[in-house]
PDB file of N, CA and C in Angstrom:
ATOM      1  N   UNK C   1      -2.884  10.693  11.056  1.00 77.00           N
ATOM      2  CA  UNK C   1      -1.759  10.336  11.731  1.00 77.00           C
ATOM      3  C   UNK C   1      -2.492  10.923  13.345  1.00 77.00           C
ATOM      4  N   UNK C   2      -2.734  11.946  13.121  1.00 82.00           N
ATOM      5  CA  UNK C   2      -3.351  12.807  14.148  1.00 82.00           C
ATOM      6  C   UNK C   2      -4.755  11.619  14.757  1.00 82.00           C
ATOM      7  N   UNK C   3      -5.485  11.417  13.958  1.00 80.00           N
ATOM      8  CA  UNK C   3      -6.271  10.025  14.567  1.00 80.00           C
ATOM      9  C   UNK C   3      -5.791   8.947  14.866  1.00 80.00           C
ATOM     10  N   UNK C   4      -4.578   8.480  14.067  1.00 78.00           N
ATOM     11  CA  UNK C   4      -3.992   7.215  14.947  1.00 78.00           C
ATOM     12  C   UNK C   4      -3.213   7.875  16.077  1.00 78.00           C
ATOM     13  N   UNK C   5      -2.884   8.734  16.155  1.00 79.00           N
ATOM     14  CA  UNK C   5      -1.775   9.415  17.357  1.00 79.00           C
ATOM     15  C   UNK C   5      -2.937   9.412  18.459  1.00 79.00           C
ATOM     16  N   UNK C   6      -3.896  10.232  18.402  1.00 84.00           N
ATOM     17  CA  UNK C   6      -5.178  10.293  19.962  1.00 84.00           C
ATOM     18  C   UNK C   6      -5.848   9.333  20.058  1.00 84.00           C
ATOM     19  N   UNK C   7      -5.604   8.176  19.204  1.00 84.00           N
ATOM     20  CA  UNK C   7      -6.608   7.036  19.576  1.00 84.00           C
ATOM     21  C   UNK C   7      -5.752   6.409  20.654  1.00 84.00           C
ATOM     22  N   UNK C   8      -6.705   5.284  21.706  1.00 88.00           N
ATOM     23  CA  UNK C   8      -6.060   4.408  23.056  1.00 88.00           C
ATOM     24  C   UNK C   8      -6.410   2.818  22.077  1.00 88.00           C
ATOM     25  N   UNK C   9      -4.896   2.194  22.065  1.00 87.00           N
ATOM     26  CA  UNK C   9      -4.734   1.441  22.069  1.00 87.00           C
ATOM     27  C   UNK C   9      -4.634  -0.160  23.167  1.00 87.00           C
ATOM     28  N   UNK C  10      -5.554  -1.076  23.096  1.00 89.00           N
ATOM     29  CA  UNK C  10      -5.437  -1.942  24.310  1.00 89.00           C
ATOM     30  C   UNK C  10      -4.070  -2.683  24.194  1.00 89.00           C
ATOM     31  N   UNK C  11      -3.164  -3.132  22.840  1.00 91.00           N
ATOM     32  CA  UNK C  11      -2.090  -3.319  22.869  1.00 91.00           C
ATOM     33  C   UNK C  11      -0.939  -3.193  21.600  1.00 91.00           C
ATOM     34  N   UNK C  12      -0.125  -4.082  22.015  1.00 88.00           N
ATOM     35  CA  UNK C  12       1.022  -3.336  20.398  1.00 88.00           C
ATOM     36  C   UNK C  12       0.253  -4.305  19.056  1.00 88.00           C
ATOM     37  N   UNK C  13      -0.367  -5.357  19.737  1.00 87.00           N
ATOM     38  CA  UNK C  13      -1.008  -5.762  18.027  1.00 87.00           C
ATOM     39  C   UNK C  13      -2.361  -4.601  17.581  1.00 87.00           C
ATOM     40  N   UNK C  14      -2.634  -4.388  18.545  1.00 88.00           N
ATOM     41  CA  UNK C  14      -3.566  -3.328  17.804  1.00 88.00           C
ATOM     42  C   UNK C  14      -2.925  -1.871  17.258  1.00 88.00           C
ATOM     43  N   UNK C  15      -1.966  -1.516  17.584  1.00 88.00           N
ATOM     44  CA  UNK C  15      -1.134  -0.399  16.966  1.00 88.00           C
ATOM     45  C   UNK C  15      -0.176  -0.956  16.169  1.00 88.00           C
ATOM     46  N   UNK C  16       0.255  -2.331  15.729  1.00 87.00           N
ATOM     47  CA  UNK C  16       1.090  -2.659  14.811  1.00 87.00           C
ATOM     48  C   UNK C  16       0.028  -2.728  13.410  1.00 87.00           C
ATOM     49  N   UNK C  17      -1.584  -2.940  13.617  1.00 86.00           N
ATOM     50  CA  UNK C  17      -2.716  -3.421  12.940  1.00 86.00           C
ATOM     51  C   UNK C  17      -2.762  -1.781  11.986  1.00 86.00           C
ATOM     52  N   UNK C  18      -3.261  -1.272  12.494  1.00 87.00           N
ATOM     53  CA  UNK C  18      -3.107   0.269  12.405  1.00 87.00           C
ATOM     54  C   UNK C  18      -1.926   1.153  11.592  1.00 87.00           C
ATOM     55  N   UNK C  19      -0.966   0.512  12.086  1.00 88.00           N
ATOM     56  CA  UNK C  19       0.022   0.936  10.997  1.00 88.00           C
ATOM     57  C   UNK C  19       0.424   0.454   9.892  1.00 88.00           C
ATOM     58  N   UNK C  20       0.274  -0.765   9.804  1.00 87.00           N
ATOM     59  CA  UNK C  20      -0.027  -1.569   8.264  1.00 87.00           C
ATOM     60  C   UNK C  20      -0.993  -1.063   7.661  1.00 87.00           C
ATOM     61  N   UNK C  21      -2.038  -0.759   7.949  1.00 87.00           N
ATOM     62  CA  UNK C  21      -3.266  -0.133   6.961  1.00 87.00           C
ATOM     63  C   UNK C  21      -2.733   1.227   6.552  1.00 87.00           C
ATOM     64  N   UNK C  22      -1.948   1.715   7.464  1.00 89.00           N
ATOM     65  CA  UNK C  22      -1.378   3.407   7.109  1.00 89.00           C
ATOM     66  C   UNK C  22      -0.109   3.098   6.172  1.00 89.00           C
ATOM     67  N   UNK C  23       0.602   2.261   6.298  1.00 88.00           N
ATOM     68  CA  UNK C  23       1.729   2.041   5.187  1.00 88.00           C
ATOM     69  C   UNK C  23       1.372   1.109   3.834  1.00 88.00           C
ATOM     70  N   UNK C  24       0.291   0.749   4.170  1.00 89.00           N
ATOM     71  CA  UNK C  24      -0.177   0.184   2.844  1.00 89.00           C
ATOM     72  C   UNK C  24      -0.788   0.920   1.915  1.00 89.00           C
ATOM     73  N   UNK C  25      -1.739   1.727   2.481  1.00 90.00           N
ATOM     74  CA  UNK C  25      -2.383   2.475   1.997  1.00 90.00           C
ATOM     75  C   UNK C  25      -1.363   4.073   1.412  1.00 90.00           C
ATOM     76  N   UNK C  26      -0.398   4.504   2.183  1.00 89.00           N
ATOM     77  CA  UNK C  26       0.862   5.130   1.497  1.00 89.00           C
ATOM     78  C   UNK C  26       1.555   4.835   0.223  1.00 89.00           C
ATOM     79  N   UNK C  27       1.384   3.085   0.449  1.00 86.00           N
ATOM     80  CA  UNK C  27       2.804   2.733  -0.683  1.00 86.00           C
ATOM     81  C   UNK C  27       1.439   2.443  -1.612  1.00 86.00           C
ATOM     82  N   UNK C  28       0.116   2.594  -1.586  1.00 89.00           N
ATOM     83  CA  UNK C  28      -0.808   2.155  -2.552  1.00 89.00           C
ATOM     84  C   UNK C  28      -1.382   3.911  -3.116  1.00 89.00           C
ATOM     85  N   UNK C  29      -1.016   4.548  -2.499  1.00 92.00           N
ATOM     86  CA  UNK C  29      -1.641   6.287  -3.455  1.00 92.00           C
ATOM     87  C   UNK C  29       0.075   6.436  -3.613  1.00 92.00           C
ATOM     88  N   UNK C  30       1.106   6.163  -3.350  1.00 88.00           N
ATOM     89  CA  UNK C  30       2.419   6.517  -4.540  1.00 88.00           C
ATOM     90  C   UNK C  30       2.447   5.753  -5.815  1.00 88.00           C
ATOM     91  N   UNK C  31       2.077   4.571  -5.509  1.00 87.00           N
ATOM     92  CA  UNK C  31       2.012   3.871  -6.944  1.00 87.00           C
ATOM     93  C   UNK C  31       0.803   4.437  -7.828  1.00 87.00           C
ATOM     94  N   UNK C  32      -0.397   5.088  -7.476  1.00 91.00           N
ATOM     95  CA  UNK C  32      -1.535   5.120  -7.976  1.00 91.00           C
ATOM     96  C   UNK C  32      -0.880   6.355  -8.778  1.00 91.00           C
ATOM     97  N   UNK C  33      -0.134   7.018  -8.222  1.00 92.00           N
ATOM     98  CA  UNK C  33       0.710   8.458  -8.775  1.00 92.00           C
ATOM     99  C   UNK C  33       1.336   8.019  -9.650  1.00 92.00           C
ATOM    100  N   UNK C  34       2.148   6.771  -9.740  1.00 88.00           N
ATOM    101  CA  UNK C  34       3.237   6.466 -10.429  1.00 88.00           C
ATOM    102  C   UNK C  34       2.584   6.135 -11.690  1.00 88.00           C
ATOM    103  N   UNK C  35       1.553   5.229 -11.200  1.00 86.00           N
ATOM    104  CA  UNK C  35       0.574   4.424 -12.430  1.00 86.00           C
ATOM    105  C   UNK C  35       0.058   5.705 -13.087  1.00 86.00           C
ATOM    106  N   UNK C  36      -0.266   6.546 -12.987  1.00 91.00           N
ATOM    107  CA  UNK C  36      -1.247   7.559 -13.704  1.00 91.00           C
ATOM    108  C   UNK C  36      -0.207   8.829 -14.631  1.00 91.00           C
ATOM    109  N   UNK C  37       0.750   8.775 -14.032  1.00 91.00           N
ATOM    110  CA  UNK C  37       1.925   9.499 -14.960  1.00 91.00           C
ATOM    111  C   UNK C  37       3.004   8.459 -16.023  1.00 91.00           C
ATOM    112  N   UNK C  38       2.872   7.189 -15.370  1.00 87.00           N
ATOM    113  CA  UNK C  38       4.053   5.992 -16.210  1.00 87.00           C
ATOM    114  C   UNK C  38       4.219   6.032 -18.039  1.00 87.00           C
ATOM    115  N   UNK C  39       2.762   6.284 -18.771  1.00 87.00           N
ATOM    116  CA  UNK C  39       3.420   6.623 -19.756  1.00 87.00           C
ATOM    117  C   UNK C  39       3.772   7.685 -20.342  1.00 87.00           C
ATOM    118  N   UNK C  40       3.872   8.825 -19.509  1.00 92.00           N
ATOM    119  CA  UNK C  40       4.461  10.339 -19.900  1.00 92.00           C
ATOM    120  C   UNK C  40       6.247   9.882 -19.447  1.00 92.00           C
ATOM    121  N   UNK C  41       6.677   9.089 -18.888  1.00 90.00           N
ATOM    122  CA  UNK C  41       7.942   8.457 -18.759  1.00 90.00           C
ATOM    123  C   UNK C  41       8.326   7.711 -19.595  1.00 90.00           C
ATOM    124  N   UNK C  42       7.769   7.255 -20.540  1.00 89.00           N
ATOM    125  CA  UNK C  42       8.252   6.353 -21.489  1.00 89.00           C
ATOM    126  C   UNK C  42       8.716   5.602 -21.069  1.00 89.00           C
ATOM    127  N   UNK C  43       7.909   4.524 -20.108  1.00 87.00           N
ATOM    128  CA  UNK C  43       8.243   3.413 -19.305  1.00 87.00           C
ATOM    129  C   UNK C  43       7.461   2.280 -19.748  1.00 87.00           C
ATOM    130  N   UNK C  44       7.835   1.194 -19.989  1.00 82.00           N
ATOM    131  CA  UNK C  44       7.101   0.249 -20.339  1.00 82.00           C
ATOM    132  C   UNK C  44       6.429  -0.574 -18.987  1.00 82.00           C
ATOM    133  N   UNK C  45       5.198  -1.235 -19.503  1.00 75.00           N
ATOM    134  CA  UNK C  45       4.215  -1.357 -18.286  1.00 75.00           C
ATOM    135  C   UNK C  45       5.912  -3.133 -17.517  1.00 75.00           C
ATOM    136  N   UNK C  46       6.311  -3.375 -18.317  1.00 80.00           N
ATOM    137  CA  UNK C  46       7.155  -4.543 -17.791  1.00 80.00           C
ATOM    138  C   UNK C  46       8.130  -4.152 -16.834  1.00 80.00           C
ATOM    139  N   UNK C  47       8.266  -2.663 -17.131  1.00 85.00           N
ATOM    140  CA  UNK C  47       9.069  -2.184 -15.827  1.00 85.00           C
ATOM    141  C   UNK C  47       8.426  -1.809 -14.517  1.00 85.00           C
ATOM    142  N   UNK C  48       7.181  -2.345 -14.338  1.00 83.00           N
ATOM    143  CA  UNK C  48       6.836  -2.133 -13.129  1.00 83.00           C
ATOM    144  C   UNK C  48       7.274  -3.277 -12.324  1.00 83.00           C
ATOM    145  N   UNK C  49       7.847  -4.453 -12.775  1.00 83.00           N
ATOM    146  CA  UNK C  49       8.337  -5.285 -11.888  1.00 83.00           C
ATOM    147  C   UNK C  49       9.296  -4.693 -10.866  1.00 83.00           C
ATOM    148  N   UNK C  50      10.262  -3.822 -11.534  1.00 80.00           N
ATOM    149  CA  UNK C  50      10.928  -2.834 -10.749  1.00 80.00           C
ATOM    150  C   UNK C  50      10.366  -2.280  -9.058  1.00 80.00           C
ATOM    151  N   UNK C  51       9.329  -1.381  -9.728  1.00 76.00           N
ATOM    152  CA  UNK C  51       8.045  -0.878  -8.808  1.00 76.00           C
ATOM    153  C   UNK C  51       8.084  -2.043  -7.706  1.00 76.00           C
ATOM    154  N   UNK C  52       7.916  -2.771  -8.181  1.00 79.00           N
ATOM    155  CA  UNK C  52       6.709  -4.102  -7.465  1.00 79.00           C
ATOM    156  C   UNK C  52       8.312  -5.004  -6.406  1.00 79.00           C
ATOM    157  N   UNK C  53       9.150  -5.085  -7.246  1.00 77.00           N
ATOM    158  CA  UNK C  53      10.615  -5.417  -6.460  1.00 77.00           C
ATOM    159  C   UNK C  53      10.421  -4.672  -5.271  1.00 77.00           C
ATOM    160  N   UNK C  54      10.599  -3.236  -5.425  1.00 74.00           N
ATOM    161  CA  UNK C  54      11.031  -2.039  -4.217  1.00 74.00           C
ATOM    162  C   UNK C  54      10.078  -2.241  -3.295  1.00 74.00           C
ATOM    163  N   UNK C  55       8.988  -2.557  -3.831  1.00 72.00           N
ATOM    164  CA  UNK C  55       7.713  -2.446  -2.870  1.00 72.00           C
ATOM    165  C   UNK C  55       8.130  -4.118  -1.638  1.00 72.00           C
ATOM    166  N   UNK C  56       8.629  -5.084  -2.067  1.00 70.00           N
ATOM    167  CA  UNK C  56       8.567  -5.970  -0.937  1.00 70.00           C
ATOM    168  C   UNK C  56      10.043  -5.429  -0.002  1.00 70.00           C
ATOM    169  N   UNK C  57      10.771  -4.623  -0.210  1.00 66.00           N
ATOM    170  CA  UNK C  57      12.049  -4.138   0.987  1.00 66.00           C
ATOM    171  C   UNK C  57      10.898  -3.676   2.039  1.00 66.00           C
ATOM    172  N   UNK C  58      10.042  -3.359   2.024  1.00 63.00           N
ATOM    173  CA  UNK C  58       9.075  -2.709   2.978  1.00 63.00           C
ATOM    174  C   UNK C  58       8.103  -3.681   3.822  1.00 63.00           C
ATOM    175  N   UNK C  59       8.632  -4.946   4.033  1.00 57.00           N
ATOM    176  CA  UNK C  59       7.880  -5.944   4.296  1.00 57.00           C
ATOM    177  C   UNK C  59       6.713  -5.699   5.451  1.00 57.00           C
ATOM    178  N   UNK C  60       7.937  -5.022   6.607  1.00 66.00           N
ATOM    179  CA  UNK C  60       7.286  -4.981   7.913  1.00 66.00           C
ATOM    180  C   UNK C  60       5.809  -3.786   8.066  1.00 66.00           C
ATOM    181  N   UNK C  61       5.635  -3.640   6.903  1.00 76.00           N
ATOM    182  CA  UNK C  61       4.206  -2.840   6.126  1.00 76.00           C
ATOM    183  C   UNK C  61       2.970  -3.934   5.728  1.00 76.00           C
ATOM    184  N   UNK C  62       3.334  -5.323   5.767  1.00 82.00           N
ATOM    185  CA  UNK C  62       2.474  -6.363   5.760  1.00 82.00           C
ATOM    186  C   UNK C  62       2.998  -7.395   5.163  1.00 82.00           C
ATOM    187  N   UNK C  63       2.167  -8.421   4.767  1.00 85.00           N
ATOM    188  CA  UNK C  63       2.574  -9.294   3.895  1.00 85.00           C
ATOM    189  C   UNK C  63       2.777  -8.784   2.749  1.00 85.00           C
ATOM    190  N   UNK C  64       3.986  -9.496   2.245  1.00 83.00           N
ATOM    191  CA  UNK C  64       4.695  -9.545   0.573  1.00 83.00           C
ATOM    192  C   UNK C  64       3.282  -9.984  -0.187  1.00 83.00           C
ATOM    193  N   UNK C  65       1.990 -10.863  -0.202  1.00 87.00           N
ATOM    194  CA  UNK C  65       1.046 -10.952  -0.675  1.00 87.00           C
ATOM    195  C   UNK C  65       0.428  -9.445  -0.788  1.00 87.00           C
ATOM    196  N   UNK C  66      -0.036  -9.060   0.393  1.00 88.00           N
ATOM    197  CA  UNK C  66      -0.538  -7.579   0.275  1.00 88.00           C
ATOM    198  C   UNK C  66      -0.190  -6.245  -0.164  1.00 88.00           C
ATOM    199  N   UNK C  67       1.339  -6.381   0.036  1.00 87.00           N
ATOM    200  CA  UNK C  67       2.126  -5.381  -0.377  1.00 87.00           C
ATOM    201  C   UNK C  67       1.538  -5.527  -1.913  1.00 87.00           C
ATOM    202  N   UNK C  68       1.897  -6.526  -2.064  1.00 87.00           N
ATOM    203  CA  UNK C  68       1.974  -6.632  -4.360  1.00 87.00           C
ATOM    204  C   UNK C  68       0.808  -6.795  -4.583  1.00 87.00           C
ATOM    205  N   UNK C  69      -0.316  -6.705  -3.544  1.00 90.00           N
ATOM    206  CA  UNK C  69      -1.867  -6.603  -3.895  1.00 90.00           C
ATOM    207  C   UNK C  69      -2.392  -5.041  -4.295  1.00 90.00           C
ATOM    208  N   UNK C  70      -1.795  -4.382  -3.192  1.00 88.00           N
ATOM    209  CA  UNK C  70      -1.615  -2.901  -2.871  1.00 88.00           C
ATOM    210  C   UNK C  70      -1.229  -2.168  -3.915  1.00 88.00           C
ATOM    211  N   UNK C  71       0.220  -2.345  -4.121  1.00 87.00           N
ATOM    212  CA  UNK C  71       0.864  -1.595  -5.051  1.00 87.00           C
ATOM    213  C   UNK C  71       0.702  -2.153  -6.705  1.00 87.00           C
ATOM    214  N   UNK C  72      -0.236  -3.459  -7.230  1.00 89.00           N
ATOM    215  CA  UNK C  72      -0.883  -3.584  -7.855  1.00 89.00           C
ATOM    216  C   UNK C  72      -2.223  -2.860  -8.307  1.00 89.00           C
ATOM    217  N   UNK C  73      -2.844  -3.315  -7.298  1.00 90.00           N
ATOM    218  CA  UNK C  73      -4.019  -2.114  -7.545  1.00 90.00           C
ATOM    219  C   UNK C  73      -3.983  -0.554  -7.512  1.00 90.00           C
ATOM    220  N   UNK C  74      -3.089  -0.069  -6.957  1.00 90.00           N
ATOM    221  CA  UNK C  74      -3.134   1.258  -7.396  1.00 90.00           C
ATOM    222  C   UNK C  74      -2.460   1.427  -8.034  1.00 90.00           C
ATOM    223  N   UNK C  75      -1.152   0.676  -8.911  1.00 89.00           N
ATOM    224  CA  UNK C  75      -0.793   1.123 -10.459  1.00 89.00           C
ATOM    225  C   UNK C  75      -1.878   0.971 -11.364  1.00 89.00           C
ATOM    226  N   UNK C  76      -2.785  -0.212 -11.187  1.00 91.00           N
ATOM    227  CA  UNK C  76      -3.677  -0.290 -12.351  1.00 91.00           C
ATOM    228  C   UNK C  76      -4.526   0.465 -12.245  1.00 91.00           C
ATOM    229  N   UNK C  77      -5.254   0.864 -11.283  1.00 92.00           N
ATOM    230  CA  UNK C  77      -6.218   1.567 -11.202  1.00 92.00           C
ATOM    231  C   UNK C  77      -5.881   3.704 -11.047  1.00 92.00           C
ATOM    232  N   UNK C  78      -5.024   3.840 -10.944  1.00 91.00           N
ATOM    233  CA  UNK C  78      -4.307   5.019 -10.915  1.00 91.00           C
ATOM    234  C   UNK C  78      -5.867   6.202 -10.334  1.00 91.00           C
ATOM    235  N   UNK C  79      -5.872   5.686  -8.891  1.00 90.00           N
ATOM    236  CA  UNK C  79      -6.653   6.581  -8.476  1.00 90.00           C
ATOM    237  C   UNK C  79      -6.619   6.088  -6.745  1.00 90.00           C
ATOM    238  N   UNK C  80      -6.511   7.276  -6.234  1.00 91.00           N
ATOM    239  CA  UNK C  80      -6.361   6.971  -4.566  1.00 91.00           C
ATOM    240  C   UNK C  80      -7.668   6.321  -4.287  1.00 91.00           C
ATOM    241  N   UNK C  81      -9.119   6.316  -4.674  1.00 90.00           N
ATOM    242  CA  UNK C  81     -10.301   5.622  -3.907  1.00 90.00           C
ATOM    243  C   UNK C  81      -9.517   4.450  -4.187  1.00 90.00           C
ATOM    244  N   UNK C  82      -8.662   3.787  -5.144  1.00 90.00           N
ATOM    245  CA  UNK C  82      -8.617   2.315  -4.504  1.00 90.00           C
ATOM    246  C   UNK C  82      -7.314   1.540  -3.509  1.00 90.00           C
ATOM    247  N   UNK C  83      -7.295   3.129  -2.572  1.00 90.00           N
ATOM    248  CA  UNK C  83      -6.278   2.405  -1.818  1.00 90.00           C
ATOM    249  C   UNK C  83      -7.117   2.323  -0.450  1.00 90.00           C
ATOM    250  N   UNK C  84      -8.030   2.777  -0.208  1.00 91.00           N
ATOM    251  CA  UNK C  84      -8.878   2.910   1.228  1.00 91.00           C
ATOM    252  C   UNK C  84      -8.671   1.197   2.032  1.00 91.00           C
ATOM    253  N   UNK C  85      -7.400   1.366   2.776  1.00 90.00           N
ATOM    254  CA  UNK C  85      -7.077   0.545   3.580  1.00 90.00           C
ATOM    255  C   UNK C  85      -8.096   0.362   4.904  1.00 90.00           C
ATOM    256  N   UNK C  86      -8.446   1.184   5.386  1.00 89.00           N
ATOM    257  CA  UNK C  86      -9.296   1.406   6.550  1.00 89.00           C
ATOM    258  C   UNK C  86     -10.817   0.547   6.287  1.00 89.00           C
ATOM    259  N   UNK C  87     -11.063   0.200   5.150  1.00 90.00           N
ATOM    260  CA  UNK C  87     -12.219  -0.648   4.752  1.00 90.00           C
ATOM    261  C   UNK C  87     -12.250  -1.540   4.247  1.00 90.00           C
ATOM    262  N   UNK C  88     -10.596  -1.978   4.126  1.00 90.00           N
ATOM    263  CA  UNK C  88     -10.604  -3.268   3.370  1.00 90.00           C
ATOM    264  C   UNK C  88     -10.477  -4.553   4.386  1.00 90.00           C
ATOM    265  N   UNK C  89     -10.928  -5.562   3.876  1.00 91.00           N
ATOM    266  CA  UNK C  89     -11.081  -6.509   5.004  1.00 91.00           C
ATOM    267  C   UNK C  89      -9.760  -7.158   5.211  1.00 91.00           C
ATOM    268  N   UNK C  90      -9.399  -7.704   6.535  1.00 89.00           N
ATOM    269  CA  UNK C  90      -8.308  -7.694   7.493  1.00 89.00           C
ATOM    270  C   UNK C  90      -7.540  -8.516   6.717  1.00 89.00           C
ATOM    271  N   UNK C  91      -7.865  -9.701   5.665  1.00 90.00           N
ATOM    272  CA  UNK C  91      -6.966 -10.247   4.888  1.00 90.00           C
ATOM    273  C   UNK C  91      -6.238  -9.724   4.092  1.00 90.00           C
ATOM    274  N   UNK C  92      -6.361  -7.932   3.489  1.00 89.00           N
ATOM    275  CA  UNK C  92      -5.856  -7.861   2.724  1.00 89.00           C
ATOM    276  C   UNK C  92      -5.082  -6.796   3.383  1.00 89.00           C
ATOM    277  N   UNK C  93      -5.008  -6.614   4.417  1.00 86.00           N
ATOM    278  CA  UNK C  93      -4.430  -5.989   5.309  1.00 86.00           C
ATOM    279  C   UNK C  93      -3.463  -6.574   6.415  1.00 86.00           C
ATOM    280  N   UNK C  94      -2.931  -7.706   6.626  1.00 85.00           N
ATOM    281  CA  UNK C  94      -2.250  -8.251   7.197  1.00 85.00           C
ATOM    282  C   UNK C  94      -0.726  -8.471   6.824  1.00 85.00           C
TER     283      UNK C  94
END
C-alpha cells in the first residue's frame, strides 16, 4: 500500500486498475489460506461454491470472471505465489 499511495497516477482509470490488482490479490491470498486448511475443517470441496459465491459480492474488485479465476486459483494451488496480480496479463485483472 505504501507503493500504491506514493505513486503518481495520470487519471482515475489508472488508480482503479491498480486497486483491482490489490483487491484481487488479497482475495486470492485469503482463499489460498482457506484452501490449505480446508481438509482440516472437514469441509467438502463442493462446499467451496459458498466461498466462490461470497466472492462475487465484491464485484467492484474486478469482473465476476476474474474474481472467480483468482479465488479458484488460490483455493486450488494453496500458495501465495499463485496470487501475483502484478505480473498477470491485463485480461486477468480487469
